[in-house]
Amino acid sequence: LPIIPDAGKKILDALGIPDEHRSFRFRDIPGLLNSLPPGMEISPPDVLFQKIEDSQVEEWTERFGGSDQA
């Protein structure tokens, strides 16, 4: 999963998708999800995305916000 590889791996781990079935194109995802059996147990995934705190936003805005002059 090229866009967010760590999150994609965690989701596939939680779904119990074996490594040999993890090479698929984005357009194949609906078929993959539809192939999961009803009532299948899903393992609780690790945290997918870290919470961004207000203090981090302020720090990043100062560091990377640029100037108001164009």
C-alpha atoms as a printed R data frame, in Angstrom:
   type eleno elety resid chain resno       x       y      z
1  ATOM     1    CA   LEU     A     1   0.000   0.000  0.000
2  ATOM     2    CA   PRO     A     2   2.079   2.873 -1.275
3  ATOM     3    CA   ILE     A     3   0.168   5.855  0.098
4  ATOM     4    CA   ILE     A     4   0.322   5.111  3.820
5  ATOM     5    CA   PRO     A     5   2.337   1.891  4.033
6  ATOM     6    CA   ASP     A     6   2.500   1.586  7.824
7  ATOM     7    CA   ALA     A     7  -1.250   2.056  8.273
8  ATOM     8    CA   GLY     A     8  -1.985  -0.308  5.400
9  ATOM     9    CA   LYS     A     9   0.209  -3.004  6.919
10 ATOM    10    CA   LYS     A    10  -1.499  -2.633 10.306
11 ATOM    11    CA   ILE     A    11  -4.946  -2.917  8.705
12 ATOM    12    CA   LEU     A    12  -3.960  -6.014  6.721
13 ATOM    13    CA   ASP     A    13  -2.425  -7.522  9.873
14 ATOM    14    CA   ALA     A    14  -5.689  -6.919 11.777
15 ATOM    15    CA   LEU     A    15  -7.652  -8.549  8.950
16 ATOM    16    CA   GLY     A    16  -5.314 -11.537  8.996
17 ATOM    17    CA   ILE     A    17  -4.402 -11.178  5.308
18 ATOM    18    CA   PRO     A    18  -1.338 -13.403  4.705
19 ATOM    19    CA   ASP     A    19   1.763 -11.790  3.197
20 ATOM    20    CA   GLU     A    20   1.380 -13.774 -0.032
21 ATOM    21    CA   HIS     A    21  -2.000 -12.102 -0.648
22 ATOM    22    CA   ARG     A    22  -0.781  -8.542 -0.053
23 ATOM    23    CA   SER     A    23   0.350  -7.808 -3.612
24 ATOM    24    CA   PHE     A    24  -2.698  -6.293 -5.252
25 ATOM    25    CA   ARG     A    25  -3.676  -3.174 -7.125
26 ATOM    26    CA   PHE     A    26  -5.748  -0.438 -5.503
27 ATOM    27    CA   ARG     A    27  -8.737  -1.272 -7.700
28 ATOM    28    CA   ASP     A    28  -8.651  -4.869 -6.346
29 ATOM    29    CA   ILE     A    29  -9.321  -3.775 -2.747
30 ATOM    30    CA   PRO     A    30 -13.163  -3.982 -2.948
31 ATOM    31    CA   GLY     A    31 -12.898  -7.585 -4.174
32 ATOM    32    CA   LEU     A    32 -10.434  -8.423 -1.419
33 ATOM    33    CA   LEU     A    33 -12.712  -6.960  1.246
34 ATOM    34    CA   ASN     A    34 -15.774  -8.686 -0.220
35 ATOM    35    CA   SER     A    35 -13.945 -12.019 -0.041
36 ATOM    36    CA   LEU     A    36 -13.677 -11.797  3.752
37 ATOM    37    CA   PRO     A    37 -16.184 -14.176  5.358
38 ATOM    38    CA   PRO     A    38 -19.110 -12.729  7.352
39 ATOM    39    CA   GLY     A    39 -18.493 -12.846 11.088
40 ATOM    40    CA   MET     A    40 -14.739 -13.078 10.634
41 ATOM    41    CA   GLU     A    41 -12.802 -12.126 13.754
42 ATOM    42    CA   ILE     A    42 -10.637  -9.058 13.358
43 ATOM    43    CA   SER     A    43  -7.705  -8.435 15.671
44 ATOM    44    CA   PRO     A    44  -7.690  -4.970 17.215
45 ATOM    45    CA   PRO     A    45  -5.082  -3.018 15.227
46 ATOM    46    CA   ASP     A    46  -2.329  -0.926 16.728
47 ATOM    47    CA   VAL     A    47  -2.865   2.822 16.613
48 ATOM    48    CA   LEU     A    48  -3.017   3.698 12.905
49 ATOM    49    CA   PHE     A    49  -2.348   7.423 13.122
50 ATOM    50    CA   GLN     A    50  -0.676   9.409 15.869
51 ATOM    51    CA   LYS     A    51  -2.798  12.233 17.287
52 ATOM    52    CA   ILE     A    52  -1.446  15.653 16.376
53 ATOM    53    CA   GLU     A    53  -1.538  17.929 19.396
54 ATOM    54    CA   ASP     A    54  -2.291  21.665 19.170
55 ATOM    55    CA   SER     A    55   1.232  22.425 20.393
56 ATOM    56    CA   GLN     A    56   2.662  20.464 17.440
57 ATOM    57    CA   VAL     A    57   0.496  22.402 14.988
58 ATOM    58    CA   GLU     A    58   1.712  25.685 16.471
59 ATOM    59    CA   GLU     A    59   5.348  24.564 16.310
60 ATOM    60    CA   TRP     A    60   5.037  23.367 12.703
61 ATOM    61    CA   THR     A    61   3.235  26.550 11.688
62 ATOM    62    CA   GLU     A    62   6.113  28.597 13.091
63 ATOM    63    CA   ARG     A    63   8.751  26.379 11.467
64 ATOM    64    CA   PHE     A    64   7.140  25.760  8.095
65 ATOM    65    CA   GLY     A    65   4.400  28.373  7.735
66 ATOM    66    CA   GLY     A    66   6.495  30.720  5.633
67 ATOM    67    CA   SER     A    67   5.940  34.436  5.541
68 ATOM    68    CA   ASP     A    68   2.796  36.349  4.671
69 ATOM    69    CA   GLN     A    69   4.666  38.103  1.854
70 ATOM    70    CA   ALA     A    70   4.270  36.569 -1.564
